[in-house]
PDB file of N, CA and C in Angstrom:
ATOM      1  N   MET A 691      66.394 390.437  46.778  1.00  0.00           N
ATOM      2  CA  MET A 691      66.031 390.019  45.385  1.00  0.00           C
ATOM      3  C   MET A 691      67.023 390.550  44.364  1.00  0.00           C
ATOM      4  N   LYS A 692      68.050 391.303  44.838  1.00  0.00           N
ATOM      5  CA  LYS A 692      69.012 391.861  43.883  1.00  0.00           C
ATOM      6  C   LYS A 692      69.974 390.773  43.369  1.00  0.00           C
ATOM      7  N   ASP A 693      70.216 389.728  44.157  1.00  0.00           N
ATOM      8  CA  ASP A 693      71.181 388.698  43.791  1.00  0.00           C
ATOM      9  C   ASP A 693      70.780 387.990  42.502  1.00  0.00           C
ATOM     10  N   CYS A 694      69.502 387.759  42.283  1.00  0.00           N
ATOM     11  CA  CYS A 694      69.098 386.985  41.146  1.00  0.00           C
ATOM     12  C   CYS A 694      69.247 387.808  39.845  1.00  0.00           C
ATOM     13  N   CYS A 695      69.201 389.127  39.962  1.00  0.00           N
ATOM     14  CA  CYS A 695      69.266 389.992  38.758  1.00  0.00           C
ATOM     15  C   CYS A 695      70.720 390.404  38.474  1.00  0.00           C
ATOM     16  N   LYS A 696      71.657 390.139  39.390  1.00  0.00           N
ATOM     17  CA  LYS A 696      73.061 390.578  39.186  1.00  0.00           C
ATOM     18  C   LYS A 696      73.639 389.862  37.969  1.00  0.00           C
ATOM     19  N   THR A 697      73.553 388.545  37.950  1.00  0.00           N
ATOM     20  CA  THR A 697      74.172 387.759  36.842  1.00  0.00           C
ATOM     21  C   THR A 697      73.108 387.272  35.904  1.00  0.00           C
ATOM     22  N   ASP A 698      73.090 387.779  34.691  1.00  0.00           N
ATOM     23  CA  ASP A 698      72.150 387.307  33.682  1.00  0.00           C
ATOM     24  C   ASP A 698      72.836 386.426  32.662  1.00  0.00           C
ATOM     25  N   THR A 699      73.472 385.378  33.176  1.00  0.00           N
ATOM     26  CA  THR A 699      74.160 384.442  32.278  1.00  0.00           C
ATOM     27  C   THR A 699      73.163 383.532  31.604  1.00  0.00           C
ATOM     28  N   PRO A 700      73.505 382.952  30.476  1.00  0.00           N
ATOM     29  CA  PRO A 700      72.574 382.002  29.795  1.00  0.00           C
ATOM     30  C   PRO A 700      72.101 380.880  30.712  1.00  0.00           C
ATOM     31  N   ARG A 701      73.024 380.455  31.600  1.00  0.00           N
ATOM     32  CA  ARG A 701      72.665 379.319  32.507  1.00  0.00           C
ATOM     33  C   ARG A 701      71.561 379.741  33.442  1.00  0.00           C
ATOM     34  N   SER A 702      71.679 380.978  34.001  1.00  0.00           N
ATOM     35  CA  SER A 702      70.648 381.448  34.949  1.00  0.00           C
ATOM     36  C   SER A 702      69.308 381.621  34.255  1.00  0.00           C
ATOM     37  N   THR A 703      69.328 382.156  33.002  1.00  0.00           N
ATOM     38  CA  THR A 703      68.074 382.328  32.256  1.00  0.00           C
ATOM     39  C   THR A 703      67.457 380.974  31.977  1.00  0.00           C
ATOM     40  N   GLY A 704      68.313 380.028  31.609  1.00  0.00           N
ATOM     41  CA  GLY A 704      67.812 378.670  31.339  1.00  0.00           C
ATOM     42  C   GLY A 704      67.199 378.055  32.597  1.00  0.00           C
ATOM     43  N   LYS A 705      67.837 378.313  33.736  1.00  0.00           N
ATOM     44  CA  LYS A 705      67.271 377.812  34.990  1.00  0.00           C
ATOM     45  C   LYS A 705      65.916 378.425  35.239  1.00  0.00           C
ATOM     46  N   LYS A 706      65.811 379.745  34.963  1.00  0.00           N
ATOM     47  CA  LYS A 706      64.559 380.478  35.196  1.00  0.00           C
ATOM     48  C   LYS A 706      63.487 379.882  34.290  1.00  0.00           C
ATOM     49  N   ILE A 707      63.816 379.599  33.024  1.00  0.00           N
ATOM     50  CA  ILE A 707      62.846 379.030  32.101  1.00  0.00           C
ATOM     51  C   ILE A 707      62.426 377.639  32.588  1.00  0.00           C
ATOM     52  N   LEU A 708      63.413 376.817  33.012  1.00  0.00           N
ATOM     53  CA  LEU A 708      63.118 375.486  33.494  1.00  0.00           C
ATOM     54  C   LEU A 708      62.218 375.534  34.727  1.00  0.00           C
ATOM     55  N   ASN A 709      62.522 376.482  35.639  1.00  0.00           N
ATOM     56  CA  ASN A 709      61.692 376.612  36.825  1.00  0.00           C
ATOM     57  C   ASN A 709      60.265 377.019  36.444  1.00  0.00           C
ATOM     58  N   GLY A 710      60.141 377.916  35.505  1.00  0.00           N
ATOM     59  CA  GLY A 710      58.814 378.346  35.032  1.00  0.00           C
ATOM     60  C   GLY A 710      58.043 377.182  34.444  1.00  0.00           C
ATOM     61  N   ILE A 711      58.718 376.369  33.594  1.00  0.00           N
ATOM     62  CA  ILE A 711      58.072 375.235  32.961  1.00  0.00           C
ATOM     63  C   ILE A 711      57.643 374.235  33.997  1.00  0.00           C
ATOM     64  N   THR A 712      58.528 373.931  34.973  1.00  0.00           N
ATOM     65  CA  THR A 712      58.179 372.918  35.980  1.00  0.00           C
ATOM     66  C   THR A 712      57.035 373.414  36.836  1.00  0.00           C
ATOM     67  N   SER A 713      57.056 374.698  37.196  1.00  0.00           N
ATOM     68  CA  SER A 713      55.946 375.245  38.000  1.00  0.00           C
ATOM     69  C   SER A 713      54.643 375.199  37.202  1.00  0.00           C
ATOM     70  N   LEU A 714      54.705 375.452  35.896  1.00  0.00           N
ATOM     71  CA  LEU A 714      53.518 375.400  35.067  1.00  0.00           C
ATOM     72  C   LEU A 714      52.988 373.978  35.006  1.00  0.00           C
ATOM     73  N   ILE A 715      53.907 372.988  34.866  1.00  0.00           N
ATOM     74  CA  ILE A 715      53.453 371.581  34.787  1.00  0.00           C
ATOM     75  C   ILE A 715      52.817 371.180  36.123  1.00  0.00           C
ATOM     76  N   ILE A 716      53.477 371.561  37.234  1.00  0.00           N
ATOM     77  CA  ILE A 716      52.944 371.212  38.549  1.00  0.00           C
ATOM     78  C   ILE A 716      51.561 371.856  38.742  1.00  0.00           C
ATOM     79  N   GLY A 717      51.449 373.118  38.360  1.00  0.00           N
ATOM     80  CA  GLY A 717      50.161 373.841  38.484  1.00  0.00           C
ATOM     81  C   GLY A 717      49.105 373.138  37.634  1.00  0.00           C
ATOM     82  N   GLY A 718      49.479 372.762  36.401  1.00  0.00           N
ATOM     83  CA  GLY A 718      48.524 372.093  35.536  1.00  0.00           C
ATOM     84  C   GLY A 718      48.079 370.758  36.103  1.00  0.00           C
ATOM     85  N   LEU A 719      49.014 370.022  36.681  1.00  0.00           N
ATOM     86  CA  LEU A 719      48.641 368.723  37.330  1.00  0.00           C
ATOM     87  C   LEU A 719      47.678 368.953  38.448  1.00  0.00           C
ATOM     88  N   ILE A 720      47.972 369.942  39.300  1.00  0.00           N
ATOM     89  CA  ILE A 720      47.080 370.244  40.447  1.00  0.00           C
ATOM     90  C   ILE A 720      45.732 370.630  39.939  1.00  0.00           C
ATOM     91  N   LEU A 721      45.672 371.505  38.936  1.00  0.00           N
ATOM     92  CA  LEU A 721      44.396 371.972  38.381  1.00  0.00           C
ATOM     93  C   LEU A 721      43.625 370.789  37.821  1.00  0.00           C
ATOM     94  N   SER A 722      44.277 369.931  37.067  1.00  0.00           N
ATOM     95  CA  SER A 722      43.586 368.790  36.465  1.00  0.00           C
ATOM     96  C   SER A 722      43.049 367.865  37.545  1.00  0.00           C
ATOM     97  N   ALA A 723      43.841 367.644  38.609  1.00  0.00           N
ATOM     98  CA  ALA A 723      43.369 366.806  39.721  1.00  0.00           C
ATOM     99  C   ALA A 723      42.148 367.413  40.381  1.00  0.00           C
ATOM    100  N   ILE A 724      42.165 368.696  40.596  1.00  0.00           N
ATOM    101  CA  ILE A 724      41.003 369.404  41.205  1.00  0.00           C
ATOM    102  C   ILE A 724      39.780 369.254  40.315  1.00  0.00           C
ATOM    103  N   ILE A 725      39.984 369.478  38.994  1.00  0.00           N
ATOM    104  CA  ILE A 725      38.872 369.371  38.050  1.00  0.00           C
ATOM    105  C   ILE A 725      38.309 367.953  38.031  1.00  0.00           C
ATOM    106  N   LEU A 726      39.193 366.956  38.053  1.00  0.00           N
ATOM    107  CA  LEU A 726      38.744 365.554  38.049  1.00  0.00           C
ATOM    108  C   LEU A 726      37.932 365.256  39.284  1.00  0.00           C
ATOM    109  N   THR A 727      38.384 365.708  40.416  1.00  0.00           N
ATOM    110  CA  THR A 727      37.639 365.474  41.664  1.00  0.00           C
ATOM    111  C   THR A 727      36.281 366.173  41.638  1.00  0.00           C
ATOM    112  N   LEU A 728      36.251 367.370  41.084  1.00  0.00           N
ATOM    113  CA  LEU A 728      34.996 368.112  40.991  1.00  0.00           C
ATOM    114  C   LEU A 728      34.032 367.362  40.073  1.00  0.00           C
ATOM    115  N   ILE A 729      34.543 366.841  38.936  1.00  0.00           N
ATOM    116  CA  ILE A 729      33.673 366.095  37.996  1.00  0.00           C
ATOM    117  C   ILE A 729      33.099 364.844  38.680  1.00  0.00           C
ATOM    118  N   ARG A 730      33.989 364.183  39.490  1.00  0.00           N
ATOM    119  CA  ARG A 730      33.539 362.969  40.161  1.00  0.00           C
ATOM    120  C   ARG A 730      32.370 363.308  41.096  1.00  0.00           C
ATOM    121  N   TYR A 731      32.494 364.405  41.851  1.00  0.00           N
ATOM    122  CA  TYR A 731      31.449 364.748  42.833  1.00  0.00           C
ATOM    123  C   TYR A 731      30.210 365.281  42.146  1.00  0.00           C
ATOM    124  N   LEU A 732      30.380 365.901  40.953  1.00  0.00           N
ATOM    125  CA  LEU A 732      29.200 366.357  40.223  1.00  0.00           C
ATOM    126  C   LEU A 732      28.492 365.184  39.555  1.00  0.00           C
TER     127      LEU A 732
END
């Protein structure tokens, strides 16, 4: 895990932010899908 912390260039930080945003969006989509299925069954 040392490799990721070696270079803290703006590009790497931007990639980290983009990865975080994409993971958040994917997580939100999964959560919304689960909630929708739960509402359907309730």
